[in-house]
Amino acid sequence: MTHAVRIHRTGGPEVLQWEFVDVGKPGPGEVRLRQTACGLNYIDIYMRAGIYPVAALPAILGMEAAGVVEELGASVTELARGDRVAYPMVAGGYAQERIIDAQRLVKIPDSIDDKTAATMMLKGLTAHYLLFRTYPVKAGDTILVYAASGGVGLMLCQWAKHLGATVIGCVGSKEKAKVAMANGCDHPVLYREENIAERVRELTHGEGVPVVYDGMGQQTFAASLDCLRPFGVLVTYGNITGQVEPFSPKILAPKGSLYVTRPTLATHVATRELLAEGAKRLIDVVSKGIVRNNINQSYALKDTAQAHRDIEARKTTGSTVLIP
Ligand SMILES: NC(=O)c1ccc[n+]([C@@H]2O[C@H](COP(=O)([O-])OP(=O)(O)OC[C@H]3O[C@@H](n4cnc5c(N)ncnc54)[C@H](OP(=O)(O)O)[C@@H]3O)[C@@H](O)[C@H]2O)c1
């Protein structure tokens, strides 16, 4: 028996319960993992609150972690006992031990510690696909990033800067502006006080940006469209302020033949090839210190409810680690 954080119903942070669970034996293609560090992501809030579905209740939430392979199921050939591994986007992460499909795991080199590995996978692979696949950022681009001091936000800022972009970053406070600026954001915009589109036009000499990375959703959708230059791409990739309302595509024509896309990391790690390609690039930039994942909060895994309260209250910056 081992411990995990489970929910028996969706709701507020109080539904997260520290409980004994029976992990069982790994089946064919699976391994048993002893987890050493777990990540916290906004998707965990959506699942806990019932905004995104969970497979079945009771459910163990949590979508990324790192650990050590303890036991191999039949036909697992690419991993060995004692390997250090991490994964993104596999529900059941808030646990001391778990069974997991070996194909979803990425080996972690010695240059990356467990806490970093655990908290970089979901956020870092998201930053990767946004910057390389959804809209390939080029040197000389000026881009707009929301929640620039957040978990995904700080990794986006640093990586985009490394690619030669100028980064405009929306942040909720002056303190968060400092954090973002220390991580590659050139122009913080205090979006609770300033008009986002006006400020972006001012910073781009009226032109607008080629891409907006908007994890906020409903409340910022209209402003985000108004920040784009002709042929620009609005990447709406989260819904912290609610789901974007249905809209008519015809609004995109007069604003400059714009594009809107709603991607998810799930598609971008759906095959072993996609996962491996992103992980290789991510491990490279993290190992070289080009992208740091700023673990600014740490909690015991049994205190996950408090971590949920803090991220929802906008108290966190960078990444949050949960220690099993
Ligand atoms: N589609 C995908 O593949 C994918 C993958 C990963 C993450 N995401 C999305 O990326 C976004 C960021 O995720 P994250 O895990 O890195 O979280 P995070 O940015 O570390 O934390 C959330 C931040 O959102 C901002 N925010 C604005 N309005 C808020 C509100 N009403 N309540 C709470 N926070 C609010 C806050 O920053 P300020 O105070 O600066 O506003 C807060 O710190 C989320 O929308 C998430 O769903 C999407």
Short mmCIF file of C-alpha atoms and ligand atoms in Angstrom, two decimals:
data_model
loop_
_atom_site.label_atom_id
_atom_site.label_comp_id
_atom_site.label_asym_id
_atom_site.label_seq_id
_atom_site.Cartn_x
_atom_site.Cartn_y
_atom_site.Cartn_z
CA MET A 1 0.00 0.00 0.00
CA THR A 2 1.13 3.51 -0.78
CA HIS A 3 -0.28 7.04 -0.57
CA ALA A 4 -1.88 9.16 -3.28
CA VAL A 5 -4.05 12.28 -3.52
CA ARG A 6 -7.49 11.19 -4.76
CA ILE A 7 -10.84 12.78 -5.45
CA HIS A 8 -14.17 11.00 -4.98
CA ARG A 9 -16.14 13.92 -6.46
CA THR A 10 -15.27 17.11 -8.31
CA GLY A 11 -15.30 20.44 -6.48
CA GLY A 12 -13.03 22.82 -4.55
CA PRO A 13 -9.56 22.02 -3.17
CA GLU A 14 -11.18 20.24 -0.20
CA VAL A 15 -12.06 17.25 -2.42
CA LEU A 16 -8.35 16.35 -2.65
CA GLN A 17 -7.84 13.52 -0.14
CA TRP A 18 -4.56 11.91 1.02
CA GLU A 19 -5.39 8.19 0.95
CA PHE A 20 -3.91 4.69 0.92
CA VAL A 21 -4.07 3.09 -2.52
CA ASP A 22 -3.15 -0.34 -3.83
CA VAL A 23 -0.76 0.10 -6.75
CA GLY A 24 -0.71 -3.51 -7.98
CA LYS A 25 1.67 -5.14 -10.44
CA PRO A 26 2.70 -3.76 -13.85
CA GLY A 27 1.02 -5.47 -16.80
CA PRO A 28 2.57 -6.07 -20.25
CA GLY A 29 4.24 -2.88 -21.53
CA GLU A 30 3.96 -1.20 -18.11
CA VAL A 31 6.33 -0.38 -15.26
CA ARG A 32 5.92 0.40 -11.57
CA LEU A 33 7.39 3.78 -10.75
CA ARG A 34 8.49 5.09 -7.35
CA GLN A 35 7.84 8.79 -7.77
CA THR A 36 10.30 11.27 -6.29
CA ALA A 37 8.68 14.57 -7.34
CA CYS A 38 5.38 15.62 -8.95
CA GLY A 39 4.36 18.72 -10.88
CA LEU A 40 1.33 20.99 -10.46
CA ASN A 41 -0.43 22.36 -13.54
CA TYR A 42 -3.53 24.37 -14.22
CA ILE A 43 -5.10 21.36 -15.97
CA ASP A 44 -5.21 19.73 -12.49
CA ILE A 45 -7.51 22.57 -11.38
CA TYR A 46 -9.80 22.07 -14.39
CA MET A 47 -10.03 18.32 -13.64
CA ARG A 48 -10.57 18.77 -9.91
CA ALA A 49 -13.29 21.36 -10.58
CA GLY A 50 -15.03 19.20 -13.21
CA ILE A 51 -14.29 21.57 -16.13
CA TYR A 52 -12.37 18.75 -17.88
CA PRO A 53 -13.63 15.18 -17.44
CA VAL A 54 -11.78 12.57 -15.37
CA ALA A 55 -11.89 8.96 -16.62
CA ALA A 56 -13.67 7.56 -13.53
CA LEU A 57 -14.10 8.34 -9.84
CA PRO A 58 -12.35 7.98 -7.50
CA ALA A 59 -9.48 9.48 -9.49
CA ILE A 60 -5.86 10.33 -8.77
CA LEU A 61 -5.19 13.73 -10.33
CA GLY A 62 -1.81 15.09 -11.45
CA MET A 63 -0.39 14.97 -14.99
CA GLU A 64 3.41 15.03 -14.63
CA ALA A 65 6.05 13.57 -12.34
CA ALA A 66 9.51 12.05 -12.15
CA GLY A 67 10.68 8.88 -10.48
CA VAL A 68 12.63 5.66 -10.57
CA VAL A 69 11.62 2.46 -12.36
CA GLU A 70 11.14 -0.23 -9.67
CA GLU A 71 9.52 -3.13 -11.55
CA LEU A 72 9.12 -4.05 -15.21
CA GLY A 73 6.07 -5.67 -16.77
CA ALA A 74 6.37 -8.23 -19.57
CA SER A 75 7.85 -7.05 -22.89
CA VAL A 76 9.35 -3.82 -21.59
CA THR A 77 12.75 -3.72 -23.26
CA GLU A 78 13.77 -0.05 -23.40
CA LEU A 79 13.85 0.51 -19.64
CA ALA A 80 15.66 -1.14 -16.73
CA ARG A 81 15.15 -1.16 -12.96
CA GLY A 82 16.71 1.97 -11.46
CA ASP A 83 16.26 4.17 -14.55
CA ARG A 84 15.35 7.77 -13.76
CA VAL A 85 12.37 8.85 -15.84
CA ALA A 86 9.69 11.56 -16.13
CA TYR A 87 6.43 12.01 -18.04
CA PRO A 88 3.80 14.55 -19.08
CA MET A 89 0.04 14.17 -19.59
CA VAL A 90 -0.62 10.83 -17.91
CA ALA A 91 -3.33 11.19 -15.26
CA GLY A 92 -2.54 9.71 -11.85
CA GLY A 93 0.56 11.75 -11.03
CA TYR A 94 -0.26 12.72 -7.42
CA ALA A 95 1.06 9.46 -6.01
CA GLN A 96 4.05 7.97 -4.20
CA GLU A 97 4.00 5.00 -6.58
CA ARG A 98 2.12 4.22 -9.75
CA ILE A 99 1.79 1.87 -12.71
CA ILE A 100 2.41 3.54 -16.06
CA ASP A 101 2.73 2.67 -19.76
CA ALA A 102 6.49 2.50 -20.50
CA GLN A 103 5.94 4.26 -23.84
CA ARG A 104 4.93 7.45 -22.02
CA LEU A 105 8.22 7.74 -20.13
CA VAL A 106 11.29 9.78 -20.99
CA LYS A 107 14.73 8.91 -19.55
CA ILE A 108 16.27 11.80 -17.63
CA PRO A 109 20.03 12.47 -17.78
CA ASP A 110 22.11 13.06 -14.63
CA SER A 111 22.42 16.75 -15.53
CA ILE A 112 18.74 17.27 -14.59
CA ASP A 113 17.59 16.72 -10.98
CA ASP A 114 14.30 15.03 -10.07
CA LYS A 115 12.40 18.18 -9.06
CA THR A 116 13.30 19.88 -12.31
CA ALA A 117 12.46 16.78 -14.35
CA ALA A 118 9.09 16.42 -12.62
CA THR A 119 8.01 20.00 -13.20
CA MET A 120 9.46 20.66 -16.64
CA MET A 121 7.72 17.97 -18.67
CA LEU A 122 4.17 19.25 -19.13
CA LYS A 123 5.06 22.94 -19.07
CA GLY A 124 8.25 22.60 -21.11
CA LEU A 125 6.77 20.35 -23.79
CA THR A 126 3.89 22.79 -24.06
CA ALA A 127 6.33 25.67 -24.56
CA HIS A 128 8.10 23.50 -27.14
CA TYR A 129 5.09 22.74 -29.31
CA LEU A 130 3.76 26.30 -29.06
CA LEU A 131 7.09 27.78 -30.21
CA PHE A 132 8.14 25.16 -32.77
CA ARG A 133 4.96 23.62 -34.13
CA THR A 134 1.90 25.83 -33.58
CA TYR A 135 3.59 29.04 -34.72
CA PRO A 136 7.32 28.59 -35.43
CA VAL A 137 8.89 31.61 -33.75
CA LYS A 138 11.73 33.22 -35.71
CA ALA A 139 14.49 35.62 -34.73
CA GLY A 140 13.11 39.14 -35.04
CA ASP A 141 9.48 38.19 -34.21
CA THR A 142 7.74 40.11 -31.44
CA ILE A 143 5.33 37.80 -29.61
CA LEU A 144 2.70 38.18 -26.88
CA VAL A 145 2.57 35.75 -23.94
CA TYR A 146 -0.13 35.78 -21.23
CA ALA A 147 0.58 34.85 -17.59
CA ALA A 148 4.21 35.45 -18.50
CA SER A 149 5.43 34.80 -14.94
CA GLY A 150 3.53 31.49 -14.63
CA GLY A 151 4.73 27.93 -15.13
CA VAL A 152 4.33 27.70 -18.90
CA GLY A 153 4.79 31.47 -19.22
CA LEU A 154 8.33 31.66 -17.85
CA MET A 155 9.50 28.75 -19.99
CA LEU A 156 7.91 30.35 -23.07
CA CYS A 157 9.60 33.69 -22.35
CA GLN A 158 13.07 32.18 -21.94
CA TRP A 159 12.85 29.85 -24.92
CA ALA A 160 11.38 32.51 -27.23
CA LYS A 161 14.13 34.91 -26.19
CA HIS A 162 16.72 32.26 -26.98
CA LEU A 163 15.18 31.92 -30.46
CA GLY A 164 15.76 35.63 -30.98
CA ALA A 165 12.23 36.93 -30.36
CA THR A 166 11.18 40.04 -28.48
CA VAL A 167 8.69 39.04 -25.79
CA ILE A 168 5.74 41.12 -24.61
CA GLY A 169 4.34 39.47 -21.48
CA CYS A 170 1.04 40.06 -19.68
CA VAL A 171 1.48 39.86 -15.90
CA GLY A 172 -0.84 40.36 -12.94
CA SER A 173 1.41 42.57 -10.77
CA LYS A 174 4.62 44.61 -10.64
CA GLU A 175 6.33 41.82 -8.67
CA LYS A 176 5.39 39.33 -11.38
CA ALA A 177 6.71 41.78 -14.00
CA LYS A 178 10.14 41.58 -12.33
CA VAL A 179 10.06 37.77 -12.38
CA ALA A 180 9.09 37.73 -16.06
CA MET A 181 11.78 40.27 -16.98
CA ALA A 182 14.45 38.17 -15.24
CA ASN A 183 13.40 35.32 -17.55
CA GLY A 184 13.41 36.84 -21.02
CA CYS A 185 10.32 39.04 -21.08
CA ASP A 186 11.29 42.38 -22.66
CA HIS A 187 8.07 44.32 -22.12
CA PRO A 188 5.76 43.38 -19.24
CA VAL A 189 2.15 44.60 -19.60
CA LEU A 190 0.13 44.94 -16.40
CA TYR A 191 -3.00 43.57 -18.03
CA ARG A 192 -5.27 44.19 -15.07
CA GLU A 193 -4.59 47.92 -15.38
CA GLU A 194 -3.51 48.57 -18.97
CA ASN A 195 -5.39 48.14 -22.26
CA ILE A 196 -3.61 45.12 -23.74
CA ALA A 197 -4.23 45.83 -27.44
CA GLU A 198 -3.36 49.54 -27.15
CA ARG A 199 -0.13 48.72 -25.32
CA VAL A 200 0.84 46.02 -27.86
CA ARG A 201 0.18 48.42 -30.77
CA GLU A 202 2.31 51.05 -29.03
CA LEU A 203 5.18 48.59 -28.49
CA THR A 204 5.02 47.34 -32.11
CA HIS A 205 4.69 50.81 -33.71
CA GLY A 206 1.10 50.08 -34.73
CA GLU A 207 1.90 46.83 -36.49
CA GLY A 208 0.70 44.18 -34.03
CA VAL A 209 2.28 40.81 -33.29
CA PRO A 210 2.37 37.68 -35.51
CA VAL A 211 1.34 35.38 -32.63
CA VAL A 212 -0.48 35.60 -29.30
CA TYR A 213 -0.13 32.73 -26.81
CA ASP A 214 -3.28 33.09 -24.68
CA GLY A 215 -3.92 30.60 -21.86
CA MET A 216 -6.57 32.84 -20.29
CA GLY A 217 -9.48 32.05 -22.62
CA GLN A 218 -12.79 33.88 -22.51
CA GLN A 219 -11.89 37.23 -20.93
CA THR A 220 -8.95 38.05 -23.19
CA PHE A 221 -10.11 36.54 -26.50
CA ALA A 222 -11.29 39.81 -28.09
CA ALA A 223 -8.23 41.77 -26.92
CA SER A 224 -5.93 39.04 -28.21
CA LEU A 225 -7.40 39.25 -31.72
CA ASP A 226 -6.85 43.01 -31.63
CA CYS A 227 -3.15 42.53 -30.87
CA LEU A 228 -2.46 40.62 -34.10
CA ARG A 229 -0.97 41.90 -37.32
CA PRO A 230 -2.41 40.70 -40.68
CA PHE A 231 -2.18 36.88 -41.03
CA GLY A 232 -1.44 36.66 -37.29
CA VAL A 233 -2.19 33.53 -35.24
CA LEU A 234 -4.17 33.52 -32.00
CA VAL A 235 -3.18 30.43 -30.04
CA THR A 236 -5.86 30.04 -27.39
CA TYR A 237 -4.49 27.16 -25.34
CA GLY A 238 -6.17 27.43 -21.94
CA ASN A 239 -9.32 28.64 -20.24
CA ILE A 240 -8.41 29.99 -16.82
CA THR A 241 -11.04 32.74 -17.20
CA GLY A 242 -13.60 30.42 -18.85
CA GLN A 243 -14.07 28.80 -22.24
CA VAL A 244 -13.95 31.06 -25.31
CA GLU A 245 -17.55 31.70 -26.44
CA PRO A 246 -18.61 30.38 -29.86
CA PHE A 247 -17.81 33.00 -32.54
CA SER A 248 -18.30 33.47 -36.26
CA PRO A 249 -15.13 32.99 -38.38
CA LYS A 250 -16.15 36.04 -40.40
CA ILE A 251 -14.84 38.31 -37.60
CA LEU A 252 -11.32 37.19 -38.59
CA ALA A 253 -11.44 38.71 -42.12
CA PRO A 254 -11.59 42.46 -41.41
CA LYS A 255 -9.02 42.13 -38.61
CA GLY A 256 -6.45 40.95 -41.20
CA SER A 257 -7.25 37.39 -42.34
CA LEU A 258 -6.36 36.05 -38.91
CA TYR A 259 -5.97 32.44 -37.75
CA VAL A 260 -7.27 30.99 -34.49
CA THR A 261 -6.14 27.61 -33.16
CA ARG A 262 -6.93 25.69 -29.97
CA PRO A 263 -4.13 23.13 -29.47
CA THR A 264 -3.50 20.66 -26.67
CA LEU A 265 -0.30 18.98 -25.52
CA ALA A 266 -2.21 15.67 -25.63
CA THR A 267 -1.98 15.67 -29.45
CA HIS A 268 1.65 16.74 -29.37
CA VAL A 269 2.77 13.78 -27.22
CA ALA A 270 0.27 11.25 -28.63
CA THR A 271 2.94 9.18 -30.39
CA ARG A 272 6.33 8.01 -29.17
CA GLU A 273 7.96 9.99 -32.02
CA LEU A 274 6.27 13.28 -31.12
CA LEU A 275 7.06 12.83 -27.42
CA ALA A 276 10.70 11.91 -28.11
CA GLU A 277 11.27 14.82 -30.47
CA GLY A 278 9.95 17.40 -28.00
CA ALA A 279 11.68 15.79 -25.00
CA LYS A 280 15.05 15.76 -26.79
CA ARG A 281 14.85 19.50 -27.46
CA LEU A 282 13.55 20.24 -23.96
CA ILE A 283 16.25 18.19 -22.22
CA ASP A 284 18.87 19.93 -24.34
CA VAL A 285 17.83 23.49 -23.42
CA VAL A 286 17.27 22.64 -19.74
CA SER A 287 20.62 20.80 -19.46
CA LYS A 288 22.42 23.79 -20.97
CA GLY A 289 20.65 26.24 -18.63
CA ILE A 290 19.01 28.05 -21.57
CA VAL A 291 15.55 27.36 -20.12
CA ARG A 292 15.24 27.13 -16.33
CA ASN A 293 11.98 26.12 -14.82
CA ASN A 294 12.04 28.31 -11.71
CA ILE A 295 10.63 26.06 -8.99
CA ASN A 296 9.34 28.88 -6.82
CA GLN A 297 6.94 26.82 -4.66
CA SER A 298 7.34 23.46 -2.93
CA TYR A 299 4.72 21.49 -0.93
CA ALA A 300 4.46 18.01 0.51
CA LEU A 301 2.24 15.95 -1.80
CA LYS A 302 -0.23 15.48 1.06
CA ASP A 303 -0.68 19.29 1.07
CA THR A 304 -1.71 19.44 -2.60
CA ALA A 305 -4.99 21.16 -1.65
CA GLN A 306 -2.99 24.18 -0.44
CA ALA A 307 -0.99 24.22 -3.66
CA HIS A 308 -4.30 24.30 -5.58
CA ARG A 309 -5.55 27.19 -3.45
CA ASP A 310 -2.36 29.16 -4.08
CA ILE A 311 -2.23 28.74 -7.88
CA GLU A 312 -5.93 29.62 -8.14
CA ALA A 313 -5.34 32.72 -5.98
CA ARG A 314 -2.60 33.81 -8.45
CA LYS A 315 -0.01 33.58 -5.66
CA THR A 316 2.47 31.40 -7.55
CA THR A 317 5.15 32.17 -10.13
CA GLY A 318 7.11 29.67 -12.22
CA SER A 319 6.75 25.99 -11.38
CA THR A 320 5.43 24.24 -8.27
CA VAL A 321 6.78 20.91 -7.03
CA LEU A 322 4.91 18.42 -4.82
CA ILE A 323 7.11 16.04 -2.82
CA PRO A 324 5.63 12.53 -2.28
N1 LIG B 1 -3.33 23.45 -24.19
C1 LIG B 1 -2.23 22.97 -23.64
O1 LIG B 1 -1.57 22.11 -24.22
C2 LIG B 1 -1.77 23.48 -22.32
C3 LIG B 1 -0.70 22.86 -21.67
C4 LIG B 1 -0.24 23.43 -20.48
C5 LIG B 1 -0.87 24.55 -19.94
N2 LIG B 1 -1.93 25.07 -20.60
C6 LIG B 1 -2.60 26.27 -20.10
O2 LIG B 1 -1.64 27.27 -19.85
C7 LIG B 1 -2.14 28.14 -18.86
C8 LIG B 1 -1.08 28.33 -17.78
O3 LIG B 1 -0.94 27.12 -17.07
P1 LIG B 1 0.12 26.97 -15.89
O4 LIG B 1 -0.07 25.60 -15.33
O5 LIG B 1 1.44 27.39 -16.36
O6 LIG B 1 -0.44 28.01 -14.81
P2 LIG B 1 0.27 29.36 -14.27
O7 LIG B 1 0.40 30.28 -15.44
O8 LIG B 1 1.47 29.00 -13.49
O9 LIG B 1 -0.77 29.93 -13.24
C9 LIG B 1 -1.92 30.58 -13.60
C10 LIG B 1 -1.72 32.12 -13.81
O10 LIG B 1 -2.82 32.58 -14.61
C11 LIG B 1 -3.05 33.94 -14.34
N3 LIG B 1 -4.49 34.20 -14.15
C12 LIG B 1 -5.22 35.09 -14.86
N4 LIG B 1 -6.49 35.08 -14.47
C13 LIG B 1 -6.58 34.19 -13.47
C14 LIG B 1 -7.65 33.76 -12.66
N5 LIG B 1 -8.89 34.25 -12.79
N6 LIG B 1 -7.41 32.82 -11.72
C15 LIG B 1 -6.18 32.29 -11.58
N7 LIG B 1 -5.12 32.68 -12.33
C16 LIG B 1 -5.32 33.62 -13.27
C17 LIG B 1 -2.24 34.28 -13.08
O11 LIG B 1 -1.12 35.06 -13.49
P3 LIG B 1 -1.24 36.66 -13.49
O12 LIG B 1 -1.50 37.07 -12.08
O13 LIG B 1 0.05 37.13 -14.03
O14 LIG B 1 -2.42 36.99 -14.37
C18 LIG B 1 -1.80 32.94 -12.54
O15 LIG B 1 -0.60 33.02 -11.84
C19 LIG B 1 -3.44 27.51 -18.38
O16 LIG B 1 -4.53 28.06 -19.08
C20 LIG B 1 -3.30 26.07 -18.78
O17 LIG B 1 -4.50 25.40 -18.93
C21 LIG B 1 -2.39 24.56 -21.76
#
